[in-house]
Short mmCIF file of N, CA and C in Angstrom, two decimals:
data_model
loop_
_atom_site.label_atom_id
_atom_site.label_comp_id
_atom_site.label_asym_id
_atom_site.label_seq_id
_atom_site.Cartn_x
_atom_site.Cartn_y
_atom_site.Cartn_z
N MET A 176 0.63 -0.99 -0.02
CA MET A 176 -0.12 -0.58 -0.55
C MET A 176 1.17 1.32 -0.10
N ASP A 177 0.56 2.07 -0.91
CA ASP A 177 1.31 3.84 -0.80
C ASP A 177 1.21 4.31 0.42
N ASP A 178 2.60 4.84 0.87
CA ASP A 178 2.27 5.63 2.25
C ASP A 178 1.83 6.58 1.82
N ILE A 179 1.30 7.43 1.07
CA ILE A 179 0.53 8.47 0.81
C ILE A 179 -0.82 7.65 1.06
N VAL A 180 -1.66 6.65 1.25
CA VAL A 180 -2.56 6.52 1.78
C VAL A 180 -2.52 5.83 3.10
N LYS A 181 -1.71 5.43 3.87
CA LYS A 181 -1.31 5.01 4.90
C LYS A 181 -1.46 6.53 5.45
N GLN A 182 -0.54 7.03 5.06
CA GLN A 182 -1.14 8.63 5.81
C GLN A 182 -2.44 9.05 5.97
N ALA A 183 -3.02 9.15 4.91
CA ALA A 183 -4.39 9.60 3.91
C ALA A 183 -5.59 8.73 5.72
N MET A 184 -4.99 7.04 6.16
CA MET A 184 -6.16 6.89 6.77
C MET A 184 -6.18 6.51 8.19
N ALA A 185 -4.51 6.79 7.93
CA ALA A 185 -4.38 7.92 9.62
C ALA A 185 -4.79 8.98 9.99
N LYS A 186 -4.66 10.02 9.30
CA LYS A 186 -5.41 11.43 9.60
C LYS A 186 -6.83 11.65 9.30
N TRP A 187 -7.03 10.54 8.68
CA TRP A 187 -8.96 10.37 8.38
C TRP A 187 -9.94 9.03 8.83
N PRO A 188 -9.69 8.28 9.92
CA PRO A 188 -10.29 7.08 9.94
C PRO A 188 -11.60 6.43 9.85
N ASN A 189 -12.50 8.20 10.01
CA ASN A 189 -13.95 7.52 9.72
C ASN A 189 -14.33 7.62 8.47
N VAL A 190 -13.89 7.88 7.26
CA VAL A 190 -14.04 8.23 6.26
C VAL A 190 -15.06 6.61 5.77
N PRO A 191 -16.55 6.65 5.64
CA PRO A 191 -17.96 6.13 4.94
C PRO A 191 -16.59 5.14 3.83
N HIS A 192 -17.23 4.20 3.55
CA HIS A 192 -16.45 3.27 2.39
C HIS A 192 -17.37 3.58 1.10
N CYS A 193 -17.14 3.42 0.26
CA CYS A 193 -18.08 3.42 -1.60
C CYS A 193 -18.07 2.19 -1.64
N TYR A 194 -19.36 1.68 -2.20
CA TYR A 194 -20.02 0.48 -2.70
C TYR A 194 -20.24 0.53 -4.28
N GLY A 195 -20.12 -0.15 -5.37
CA GLY A 195 -20.85 -0.42 -6.28
C GLY A 195 -20.21 1.07 -7.09
N TRP A 196 -19.08 1.61 -6.79
CA TRP A 196 -18.82 2.36 -8.07
C TRP A 196 -17.59 2.12 -8.78
N LEU A 197 -16.33 0.75 -8.39
CA LEU A 197 -15.69 0.31 -8.92
C LEU A 197 -15.83 -1.28 -9.41
N ALA A 198 -15.54 -1.20 -10.25
CA ALA A 198 -15.58 -3.03 -10.74
C ALA A 198 -14.30 -3.46 -11.81
N LEU A 199 -14.31 -4.60 -12.04
CA LEU A 199 -13.20 -5.46 -12.22
C LEU A 199 -13.57 -6.41 -13.37
N ASP A 200 -14.09 -6.23 -14.44
CA ASP A 200 -14.33 -7.25 -15.07
C ASP A 200 -13.60 -8.52 -15.94
N ALA A 201 -14.00 -9.54 -16.04
CA ALA A 201 -13.59 -10.64 -16.88
C ALA A 201 -12.19 -10.60 -17.26
N ARG A 202 -12.14 -9.79 -18.37
CA ARG A 202 -10.78 -9.44 -18.74
C ARG A 202 -10.01 -8.65 -18.03
N GLY A 203 -9.82 -7.65 -16.87
CA GLY A 203 -8.98 -7.35 -16.22
C GLY A 203 -9.77 -6.13 -16.12
N ASN A 204 -9.94 -5.50 -16.64
CA ASN A 204 -10.07 -4.41 -16.95
C ASN A 204 -11.09 -3.49 -15.66
N TRP A 205 -10.19 -2.26 -15.11
CA TRP A 205 -11.34 -1.80 -13.76
C TRP A 205 -12.23 -0.77 -14.67
N ARG A 206 -13.24 -0.71 -14.04
CA ARG A 206 -14.21 0.34 -14.81
C ARG A 206 -14.95 0.81 -13.67
N MET A 207 -15.15 2.47 -13.81
CA MET A 207 -15.58 3.46 -13.29
C MET A 207 -17.69 3.22 -13.03
N ARG A 208 -18.21 2.97 -12.03
CA ARG A 208 -19.71 3.25 -12.39
C ARG A 208 -20.03 3.86 -11.56
N ASP A 209 -20.22 5.20 -12.69
CA ASP A 209 -20.93 6.47 -11.91
C ASP A 209 -22.80 5.69 -11.95
N GLU A 210 -23.90 6.44 -11.42
CA GLU A 210 -24.79 6.59 -11.03
C GLU A 210 -25.52 5.95 -11.51
N ALA A 211 -24.95 6.31 -13.17
CA ALA A 211 -26.31 6.11 -14.55
C ALA A 211 -25.65 4.65 -15.04
N ALA A 212 -24.83 4.05 -14.54
CA ALA A 212 -24.01 2.66 -14.71
C ALA A 212 -24.74 2.12 -14.09
N GLN A 213 -25.19 2.37 -12.68
CA GLN A 213 -25.22 1.61 -11.52
C GLN A 213 -26.57 1.41 -11.31
N ARG A 214 -27.40 2.04 -11.76
CA ARG A 214 -28.99 2.26 -11.62
C ARG A 214 -29.67 0.99 -13.51
N ALA A 215 -28.40 1.44 -14.40
CA ALA A 215 -28.66 0.66 -15.77
C ALA A 215 -28.04 -1.07 -15.78
N ASP A 216 -27.13 -1.24 -14.49
CA ASP A 216 -26.48 -2.57 -13.81
C ASP A 216 -25.99 -2.68 -15.02
N ALA A 217 -25.33 -1.47 -15.43
CA ALA A 217 -24.01 -1.40 -16.70
C ALA A 217 -22.69 -1.88 -16.57
N PRO A 218 -22.08 -2.40 -17.04
CA PRO A 218 -20.14 -2.24 -16.78
C PRO A 218 -19.73 -0.78 -15.97
N GLY A 219 -20.58 -0.36 -17.33
CA GLY A 219 -19.50 0.89 -15.96
C GLY A 219 -18.65 1.32 -17.94
N ASP A 220 -17.45 2.48 -17.45
CA ASP A 220 -15.99 3.21 -18.35
C ASP A 220 -14.94 2.17 -18.12
N LYS A 221 -14.43 1.92 -19.16
CA LYS A 221 -13.44 1.43 -18.78
C LYS A 221 -11.97 2.55 -18.38
N LEU A 222 -10.89 2.34 -17.23
CA LEU A 222 -10.56 2.42 -16.80
C LEU A 222 -9.25 2.59 -18.38
N ALA A 223 -8.22 4.11 -18.15
CA ALA A 223 -7.33 4.22 -19.31
C ALA A 223 -6.01 4.58 -18.46
N ASN A 224 -6.25 5.38 -18.19
CA ASN A 224 -5.21 6.31 -17.29
C ASN A 224 -4.17 5.23 -16.53
N ALA A 225 -2.99 5.66 -17.05
CA ALA A 225 -1.88 4.23 -16.98
C ALA A 225 -1.79 4.78 -14.79
N ALA A 226 -1.49 6.03 -14.86
CA ALA A 226 -1.23 6.30 -13.69
C ALA A 226 -2.27 6.02 -12.48
N LEU A 227 -3.90 6.39 -13.11
CA LEU A 227 -4.71 5.69 -12.10
C LEU A 227 -4.30 4.17 -11.56
N LEU A 228 -4.53 3.11 -13.24
CA LEU A 228 -4.58 1.94 -12.90
C LEU A 228 -3.70 1.56 -11.97
N GLY A 229 -2.36 1.80 -12.19
CA GLY A 229 -1.10 1.50 -11.26
C GLY A 229 -1.03 1.90 -9.39
N PHE A 230 -2.30 3.22 -9.35
CA PHE A 230 -2.52 3.27 -8.01
C PHE A 230 -3.64 2.41 -7.52
N ILE A 231 -4.06 1.87 -8.57
CA ILE A 231 -5.34 1.01 -7.75
C ILE A 231 -4.86 -0.36 -7.53
N ASN A 232 -3.87 -0.50 -8.22
CA ASN A 232 -3.66 -2.00 -8.05
C ASN A 232 -2.42 -2.04 -7.01
N ARG A 233 -1.73 -1.52 -6.89
CA ARG A 233 -0.88 -0.94 -5.45
C ARG A 233 -1.50 -1.34 -4.06
N ASN A 234 -3.10 -0.54 -4.62
CA ASN A 234 -3.66 -0.37 -3.20
C ASN A 234 -4.94 -1.05 -3.26
N TYR A 235 -4.70 -2.71 -3.45
CA TYR A 235 -5.53 -3.44 -3.89
C TYR A 235 -5.58 -4.31 -2.92
N ALA A 236 -6.49 -4.53 -1.99
CA ALA A 236 -6.35 -5.75 -0.97
C ALA A 236 -7.97 -5.88 -0.73
N HIS A 237 -8.65 -7.12 0.22
CA HIS A 237 -9.73 -7.79 1.04
C HIS A 237 -9.50 -7.04 2.65
N ASP A 238 -10.81 -7.44 2.62
CA ASP A 238 -10.88 -7.37 3.99
C ASP A 238 -11.31 -8.78 4.36
N GLU A 239 -11.96 -8.75 6.63
CA GLU A 239 -12.05 -10.55 6.78
C GLU A 239 -13.13 -11.14 6.31
N GLN A 240 -13.95 -10.57 5.28
CA GLN A 240 -15.35 -10.75 5.36
C GLN A 240 -15.30 -10.99 3.46
N GLY A 241 -13.77 -11.56 2.74
CA GLY A 241 -14.01 -11.43 1.63
C GLY A 241 -14.11 -10.15 0.79
N ARG A 242 -14.18 -9.08 0.77
CA ARG A 242 -14.66 -8.33 0.23
C ARG A 242 -13.33 -7.49 -0.20
N TRP A 243 -13.62 -7.48 -1.57
CA TRP A 243 -11.86 -6.71 -2.25
C TRP A 243 -11.97 -5.50 -2.06
N TYR A 244 -11.51 -4.56 -2.36
CA TYR A 244 -11.49 -3.06 -2.51
C TYR A 244 -10.41 -2.37 -3.09
N PHE A 245 -10.41 -1.13 -3.21
CA PHE A 245 -9.22 -0.08 -3.33
C PHE A 245 -9.13 0.55 -2.67
N GLN A 246 -7.72 0.92 -1.90
CA GLN A 246 -7.47 1.88 -1.11
C GLN A 246 -7.21 2.84 -1.26
N ASN A 247 -8.75 4.21 -1.52
CA ASN A 247 -8.23 5.52 -2.10
C ASN A 247 -8.37 6.36 -0.83
N GLY A 248 -6.46 6.83 -0.57
CA GLY A 248 -6.62 7.40 0.73
C GLY A 248 -7.32 7.24 1.68
N PRO A 249 -8.07 7.80 2.42
CA PRO A 249 -8.62 7.31 3.44
C PRO A 249 -10.01 6.50 3.61
N GLN A 250 -10.49 6.43 1.98
CA GLN A 250 -11.60 5.56 1.61
C GLN A 250 -11.32 4.22 0.94
N ARG A 251 -12.16 2.92 1.45
CA ARG A 251 -12.72 1.80 0.54
C ARG A 251 -13.42 2.00 0.22
N VAL A 252 -13.05 1.58 -1.35
CA VAL A 252 -13.41 2.07 -2.86
C VAL A 252 -14.31 0.07 -2.78
N TYR A 253 -15.03 -0.23 -2.39
CA TYR A 253 -15.43 -2.04 -2.52
C TYR A 253 -15.41 -1.80 -3.87
N VAL A 254 -14.64 -2.95 -4.74
CA VAL A 254 -14.53 -3.61 -5.78
C VAL A 254 -16.20 -4.68 -6.42
N ASN A 255 -17.21 -4.49 -7.45
CA ASN A 255 -17.73 -5.49 -8.08
C ASN A 255 -16.64 -6.73 -9.44
N LEU A 256 -17.18 -7.60 -8.23
CA LEU A 256 -16.35 -8.44 -9.44
C LEU A 256 -17.15 -9.70 -10.48
N GLU A 257 -16.94 -9.56 -11.67
CA GLU A 257 -17.38 -10.06 -12.51
C GLU A 257 -17.15 -11.13 -12.04
N ALA A 258 -15.73 -11.95 -12.15
CA ALA A 258 -15.69 -12.96 -11.97
C ALA A 258 -15.01 -13.60 -10.69
N THR A 259 -13.50 -13.32 -11.00
CA THR A 259 -13.06 -13.54 -9.45
C THR A 259 -11.65 -12.47 -9.01
N PRO A 260 -11.48 -12.17 -7.73
CA PRO A 260 -10.60 -11.16 -7.52
C PRO A 260 -9.38 -10.69 -8.88
N PHE A 261 -8.97 -11.74 -9.05
CA PHE A 261 -7.64 -11.94 -10.46
C PHE A 261 -8.07 -12.15 -11.36
N ILE A 262 -7.22 -11.73 -12.36
CA ILE A 262 -7.58 -11.84 -13.73
C ILE A 262 -6.56 -12.00 -14.45
N ALA A 263 -6.13 -13.33 -14.96
CA ALA A 263 -4.82 -13.70 -15.60
C ALA A 263 -4.77 -13.82 -16.78
N ARG A 264 -3.40 -13.60 -17.37
CA ARG A 264 -3.04 -13.38 -18.87
C ARG A 264 -1.93 -14.62 -18.99
N THR A 265 -2.07 -14.91 -20.03
CA THR A 265 -0.64 -15.01 -20.18
C THR A 265 0.80 -14.89 -21.11
N ASP A 266 1.81 -14.76 -20.75
CA ASP A 266 3.12 -14.15 -20.58
C ASP A 266 4.45 -14.54 -21.27
N PRO A 267 4.42 -14.69 -22.17
CA PRO A 267 6.02 -15.17 -22.69
C PRO A 267 7.04 -15.88 -21.32
N GLY A 268 7.05 -14.51 -20.75
CA GLY A 268 8.58 -14.76 -19.94
C GLY A 268 7.87 -15.23 -18.73
N GLN A 269 7.01 -14.52 -18.23
CA GLN A 269 6.39 -14.76 -17.11
C GLN A 269 5.37 -16.19 -16.63
N GLY A 270 4.92 -16.95 -17.55
CA GLY A 270 3.67 -17.79 -17.69
C GLY A 270 2.22 -17.15 -17.50
N PHE A 271 1.93 -16.90 -16.11
CA PHE A 271 0.87 -16.08 -16.19
C PHE A 271 0.93 -14.81 -15.21
N VAL A 272 0.20 -13.59 -15.91
CA VAL A 272 0.51 -12.65 -14.98
C VAL A 272 -1.05 -11.60 -14.84
N LEU A 273 -1.23 -11.20 -13.89
CA LEU A 273 -2.08 -10.68 -13.33
C LEU A 273 -2.30 -9.29 -13.63
N GLN A 274 -4.11 -9.00 -13.34
CA GLN A 274 -3.96 -7.26 -14.35
C GLN A 274 -3.40 -6.72 -13.68
N THR A 275 -3.00 -6.53 -11.97
CA THR A 275 -2.22 -6.25 -11.43
C THR A 275 -0.54 -5.82 -12.06
N GLY A 276 -0.50 -6.54 -13.00
CA GLY A 276 1.22 -6.79 -13.84
C GLY A 276 2.12 -7.47 -12.60
N GLN A 277 1.68 -8.26 -11.39
CA GLN A 277 2.41 -9.36 -10.60
C GLN A 277 1.99 -10.67 -11.65
N ALA A 278 3.12 -11.15 -11.39
CA ALA A 278 3.50 -12.51 -12.32
C ALA A 278 2.10 -13.12 -10.92
N LEU A 279 1.50 -14.42 -11.78
CA LEU A 279 0.73 -15.29 -10.82
C LEU A 279 1.54 -16.37 -9.61
N GLY A 280 2.63 -16.73 -10.39
CA GLY A 280 4.12 -17.65 -9.44
C GLY A 280 3.20 -18.88 -10.14
N ALA A 281 3.48 -19.90 -9.16
CA ALA A 281 3.72 -21.38 -9.51
C ALA A 281 2.04 -22.36 -9.25
N VAL A 282 1.08 -22.49 -10.73
CA VAL A 282 -0.01 -22.32 -9.93
C VAL A 282 -0.09 -23.88 -9.74
N GLU A 283 -0.62 -23.91 -8.35
CA GLU A 283 -1.03 -25.07 -8.00
C GLU A 283 -2.25 -26.03 -7.89
N ARG A 284 -2.79 -25.40 -8.49
CA ARG A 284 -4.68 -25.77 -8.84
C ARG A 284 -5.19 -25.59 -9.88
N VAL A 285 -6.17 -26.01 -10.74
CA VAL A 285 -6.40 -25.39 -11.89
C VAL A 285 -7.99 -26.36 -11.60
N PHE A 286 -9.25 -25.65 -12.12
CA PHE A 286 -10.28 -26.02 -11.87
C PHE A 286 -11.21 -25.31 -13.20
N MET A 287 -12.01 -26.24 -14.08
CA MET A 287 -12.63 -25.40 -14.82
C MET A 287 -13.93 -25.55 -14.55
N THR A 288 -14.68 -24.52 -14.82
CA THR A 288 -16.00 -24.23 -14.59
C THR A 288 -17.34 -24.45 -15.36
N ASP A 289 -18.26 -25.18 -15.36
CA ASP A 289 -18.86 -25.42 -15.74
C ASP A 289 -19.59 -24.64 -17.19
N ALA A 290 -18.96 -23.29 -16.57
CA ALA A 290 -19.40 -22.30 -18.26
C ALA A 290 -18.16 -22.55 -18.81
N GLY A 291 -16.83 -23.73 -18.55
CA GLY A 291 -15.87 -23.58 -19.68
C GLY A 291 -14.92 -22.53 -19.35
N ALA A 292 -14.67 -21.35 -18.52
CA ALA A 292 -14.28 -20.81 -17.32
C ALA A 292 -12.95 -21.36 -16.81
N LEU A 293 -12.04 -21.08 -17.10
CA LEU A 293 -10.52 -21.84 -16.58
C LEU A 293 -9.92 -20.77 -15.64
N VAL A 294 -10.12 -21.34 -14.25
CA VAL A 294 -8.99 -21.15 -12.74
C VAL A 294 -8.83 -21.42 -12.20
N LEU A 295 -7.16 -20.45 -12.03
CA LEU A 295 -5.90 -21.02 -11.27
C LEU A 295 -6.07 -20.39 -10.02
N GLN A 296 -5.19 -21.18 -9.31
CA GLN A 296 -4.70 -20.85 -8.26
C GLN A 296 -3.12 -21.26 -7.70
N ALA A 297 -2.67 -19.94 -7.16
CA ALA A 297 -1.33 -20.36 -6.98
C ALA A 297 -1.21 -19.12 -5.28
N GLY A 298 -0.86 -20.30 -4.49
CA GLY A 298 -1.36 -20.16 -3.04
C GLY A 298 -2.08 -19.21 -2.36
N ASP A 299 -2.74 -17.73 -1.98
CA ASP A 299 -3.97 -17.31 -1.92
C ASP A 299 -4.11 -16.54 -2.92
N ILE A 300 -4.14 -16.76 -4.05
CA ILE A 300 -4.27 -15.57 -5.05
C ILE A 300 -5.41 -17.13 -6.48
N VAL A 301 -6.64 -16.44 -6.20
CA VAL A 301 -7.15 -16.98 -7.38
C VAL A 301 -7.60 -16.41 -8.09
N ALA A 302 -7.77 -16.59 -9.75
CA ALA A 302 -7.82 -15.85 -10.37
C ALA A 302 -8.36 -16.94 -11.83
N GLN A 303 -9.14 -15.84 -12.58
CA GLN A 303 -10.15 -16.89 -13.83
C GLN A 303 -9.27 -16.36 -15.13
N LEU A 304 -8.79 -17.49 -16.11
CA LEU A 304 -7.88 -17.10 -17.29
C LEU A 304 -9.15 -15.59 -18.14
N ASP A 305 -8.53 -14.64 -18.73
CA ASP A 305 -8.99 -13.99 -19.85
C ASP A 305 -9.19 -15.16 -20.32
N ASP A 306 -10.96 -14.62 -21.07
CA ASP A 306 -10.64 -15.42 -21.95
C ASP A 306 -10.25 -15.33 -23.53
N ARG A 307 -9.78 -14.41 -23.67
CA ARG A 307 -8.99 -14.21 -25.03
C ARG A 307 -7.70 -14.81 -25.31
N ASP A 308 -6.97 -15.60 -24.27
CA ASP A 308 -6.48 -16.58 -23.65
C ASP A 308 -6.55 -17.89 -23.53
N MET A 309 -7.77 -18.38 -23.66
CA MET A 309 -8.24 -19.85 -23.49
C MET A 309 -7.51 -20.35 -25.12
N ALA A 310 -7.72 -20.17 -25.74
CA ALA A 310 -7.14 -21.01 -26.60
C ALA A 310 -5.45 -21.84 -26.95
N GLN A 311 -4.74 -20.38 -26.45
CA GLN A 311 -4.24 -20.79 -26.12
C GLN A 311 -3.12 -21.54 -25.01
N VAL A 312 -3.88 -21.84 -23.91
CA VAL A 312 -4.24 -22.10 -22.61
C VAL A 312 -5.10 -23.44 -22.79
N LEU A 313 -5.60 -23.79 -23.73
CA LEU A 313 -6.33 -25.08 -24.25
C LEU A 313 -5.41 -26.40 -24.98
N ALA A 314 -4.68 -25.12 -25.97
CA ALA A 314 -3.54 -26.28 -26.24
C ALA A 314 -2.54 -26.52 -25.83
N CYS A 315 -2.20 -26.47 -24.46
CA CYS A 315 -1.67 -27.13 -23.24
C CYS A 315 -2.32 -28.13 -21.91
N MET A 316 -3.41 -28.66 -22.56
CA MET A 316 -4.16 -29.77 -21.96
C MET A 316 -3.81 -30.79 -22.52
N ALA A 317 -3.67 -31.99 -21.12
CA ALA A 317 -3.88 -33.08 -22.01
C ALA A 317 -4.84 -33.89 -21.64
N LEU A 318 -5.19 -35.11 -21.98
CA LEU A 318 -6.56 -35.95 -20.97
C LEU A 318 -5.48 -37.53 -21.48
N ASP A 319 -5.81 -37.93 -19.71
CA ASP A 319 -5.27 -39.08 -19.63
C ASP A 319 -3.69 -39.28 -20.22
N GLY A 320 -3.14 -38.33 -20.40
CA GLY A 320 -1.87 -38.31 -20.97
C GLY A 320 -0.89 -37.59 -22.54
N ARG A 321 -2.50 -37.78 -22.72
CA ARG A 321 -2.32 -37.34 -24.57
C ARG A 321 -2.93 -35.63 -24.76
N PRO A 322 -2.27 -34.98 -26.08
CA PRO A 322 -3.04 -34.06 -25.83
C PRO A 322 -4.39 -33.83 -26.35
N ALA A 323 -4.88 -32.88 -25.95
CA ALA A 323 -6.63 -32.77 -25.35
C ALA A 323 -7.04 -32.01 -26.78
N SER A 324 -8.12 -32.40 -27.53
CA SER A 324 -9.02 -31.48 -28.10
C SER A 324 -9.88 -30.54 -27.98
N VAL A 325 -10.08 -29.71 -28.10
CA VAL A 325 -11.25 -28.51 -27.81
C VAL A 325 -12.25 -29.21 -27.16
N GLU A 326 -12.67 -30.14 -28.51
CA GLU A 326 -13.74 -30.52 -28.51
C GLU A 326 -13.42 -32.40 -27.18
N ALA A 327 -12.96 -32.63 -27.15
CA ALA A 327 -12.24 -34.10 -25.38
C ALA A 327 -12.27 -33.02 -24.46
N ILE A 328 -11.73 -31.59 -24.83
CA ILE A 328 -12.40 -30.84 -22.96
C ILE A 328 -13.62 -30.70 -23.01
N MET A 329 -14.27 -29.88 -24.19
CA MET A 329 -15.42 -29.49 -23.79
C MET A 329 -16.46 -31.20 -23.57
N ALA A 330 -16.10 -32.35 -24.04
CA ALA A 330 -16.72 -33.40 -23.47
C ALA A 330 -16.75 -33.83 -21.84
N TRP A 331 -15.24 -33.59 -21.36
CA TRP A 331 -14.47 -33.96 -20.41
C TRP A 331 -15.76 -32.91 -18.86
N LEU A 332 -16.05 -31.71 -19.87
CA LEU A 332 -16.56 -30.82 -18.81
C LEU A 332 -18.46 -32.28 -18.35
N GLU A 333 -18.53 -33.03 -19.55
CA GLU A 333 -19.98 -33.64 -19.47
C GLU A 333 -19.06 -34.82 -18.47
N ASP A 334 -18.10 -35.52 -18.33
CA ASP A 334 -18.18 -36.39 -17.85
C ASP A 334 -16.35 -37.07 -17.37
N ASP A 335 -16.47 -36.31 -16.65
CA ASP A 335 -15.04 -36.12 -15.95
C ASP A 335 -14.51 -37.21 -15.42
N THR A 336 -14.26 -38.40 -15.65
CA THR A 336 -13.83 -39.37 -15.39
C THR A 336 -12.48 -39.67 -15.72
N ALA A 337 -12.48 -39.49 -16.79
CA ALA A 337 -10.85 -39.09 -17.78
C ALA A 337 -10.02 -38.08 -16.98
N GLU A 338 -8.22 -38.06 -16.99
CA GLU A 338 -7.79 -37.35 -15.86
C GLU A 338 -7.38 -36.03 -17.00
N LEU A 339 -7.65 -34.45 -17.05
CA LEU A 339 -7.19 -33.36 -17.40
C LEU A 339 -6.34 -33.05 -16.94
N ALA A 340 -5.62 -32.34 -17.97
CA ALA A 340 -4.07 -31.41 -16.59
C ALA A 340 -3.97 -31.03 -17.70
N LEU A 341 -3.40 -29.06 -16.76
CA LEU A 341 -2.40 -28.11 -17.61
C LEU A 341 -1.29 -28.71 -17.22
N VAL A 342 -0.77 -28.96 -18.39
CA VAL A 342 0.97 -29.42 -18.75
C VAL A 342 1.39 -27.46 -19.41
N THR A 343 2.81 -26.85 -18.58
CA THR A 343 3.03 -26.07 -19.02
C THR A 343 4.96 -26.66 -18.39
N GLY A 344 5.67 -26.43 -19.48
CA GLY A 344 7.02 -26.93 -19.14
C GLY A 344 7.09 -28.29 -18.18
N ASP A 345 8.06 -28.21 -17.27
CA ASP A 345 8.09 -29.74 -16.11
C ASP A 345 6.37 -29.70 -15.33
N SER A 346 5.89 -28.74 -15.51
CA SER A 346 4.64 -29.07 -14.43
C SER A 346 3.55 -29.15 -15.18
N ARG A 347 2.30 -30.13 -14.41
CA ARG A 347 1.31 -30.70 -14.97
C ARG A 347 0.49 -31.11 -13.42
N VAL A 348 -0.12 -29.90 -14.03
CA VAL A 348 -1.42 -29.95 -12.42
C VAL A 348 -3.00 -30.03 -13.07
N ARG A 349 -3.73 -31.26 -12.30
CA ARG A 349 -4.63 -31.64 -12.56
C ARG A 349 -5.58 -31.05 -13.05
N VAL A 350 -6.60 -30.49 -13.39
CA VAL A 350 -8.40 -29.74 -14.12
C VAL A 350 -9.21 -30.46 -12.92
N GLU A 351 -9.49 -29.91 -12.20
CA GLU A 351 -11.35 -30.05 -11.74
C GLU A 351 -12.20 -29.52 -11.70
N LYS A 352 -13.22 -29.84 -12.06
CA LYS A 352 -14.33 -29.19 -12.30
C LYS A 352 -14.86 -28.56 -11.02
N LEU A 353 -15.67 -27.76 -11.69
CA LEU A 353 -16.03 -26.26 -9.87
C LEU A 353 -17.20 -26.08 -11.28
N ALA A 354 -18.69 -25.64 -9.99
CA ALA A 354 -19.61 -25.02 -10.90
C ALA A 354 -19.19 -23.48 -10.54
N ALA A 355 -19.56 -22.89 -11.59
CA ALA A 355 -19.03 -21.23 -11.69
C ALA A 355 -19.79 -20.88 -10.62
N ASP A 356 -20.82 -20.74 -10.06
CA ASP A 356 -21.86 -19.81 -9.25
C ASP A 356 -21.33 -20.63 -7.25
N ALA A 357 -20.20 -21.43 -7.63
CA ALA A 357 -19.60 -22.31 -6.13
C ALA A 357 -17.92 -21.51 -6.37
N LEU A 358 -17.90 -21.05 -7.08
CA LEU A 358 -16.25 -20.12 -6.97
C LEU A 358 -15.82 -19.27 -5.77
N PRO A 359 -17.09 -17.83 -5.53
CA PRO A 359 -17.68 -17.45 -4.40
C PRO A 359 -17.44 -17.92 -3.03
N ARG A 360 -17.38 -18.85 -3.01
CA ARG A 360 -18.14 -19.64 -1.88
C ARG A 360 -16.30 -20.63 -1.40
N ARG A 361 -16.07 -21.53 -2.16
CA ARG A 361 -14.93 -22.06 -1.93
C ARG A 361 -13.85 -20.92 -2.28
N PHE A 362 -13.70 -19.97 -2.40
CA PHE A 362 -12.70 -19.24 -2.03
C PHE A 362 -12.35 -18.12 -1.63
N GLY A 363 -13.81 -17.95 -0.53
CA GLY A 363 -13.95 -16.99 0.12
C GLY A 363 -14.03 -15.72 -0.24
N TYR A 364 -14.55 -15.17 -1.72
CA TYR A 364 -14.83 -14.14 -1.81
C TYR A 364 -16.07 -13.25 -2.06
N VAL A 365 -16.43 -12.14 -1.89
CA VAL A 365 -17.83 -11.35 -2.47
C VAL A 365 -17.59 -11.31 -3.98
N GLN A 366 -18.76 -11.43 -4.58
CA GLN A 366 -18.95 -10.44 -5.83
C GLN A 366 -19.20 -9.12 -6.27
N MET A 367 -20.04 -9.08 -5.37
CA MET A 367 -20.86 -7.67 -5.02
C MET A 367 -20.93 -7.38 -3.51
N PRO A 368 -19.83 -6.66 -3.06
CA PRO A 368 -20.10 -6.13 -1.89
C PRO A 368 -21.33 -5.07 -1.44
N ALA A 369 -21.43 -5.45 -0.15
CA ALA A 369 -22.74 -4.18 0.34
C ALA A 369 -22.47 -3.61 1.85
N PRO A 370 -22.81 -2.76 1.81
CA PRO A 370 -22.45 -2.28 3.81
C PRO A 370 -22.80 -3.43 4.93
#
């Protein structure tokens, strides 16, 4: 967390929290949701300012209830999550990179939802894969030790008796099937924080 943020929190400890104004979409974009976007249940405007994005990424955390927020000076701005608290992209040098710009680290568990989304876990970090990188990652899947076609992977979603694994370099991680609506409960995060 930035020092200036810590100082503001100490100076103004009782600033009310903010809900509904900031969202993280399933492609890792931060979105500002003004009153009109909130009323229309719209995603909001994609933030593009590099300095603002850096500030949000450095000051992104969660509370004990699993609600993710951006600490904006003395105010917590709780984040609506379209998917998981982090979104991962592929990176040729680092493997997987989060929307914050940090490397994901060694993938310990992999889940595929009933909707076909891929979720990666490394330590306490849970990140859904950006759908634009899905084809590249599906090409790294093996079904019972042999390269898996997209059709075979989709069939595995219906009958997961065969072993599906993500194979990257020397790493081989078994893929587990998980219902998309079970993700928040399983990993202890709140998608739509409320007061």
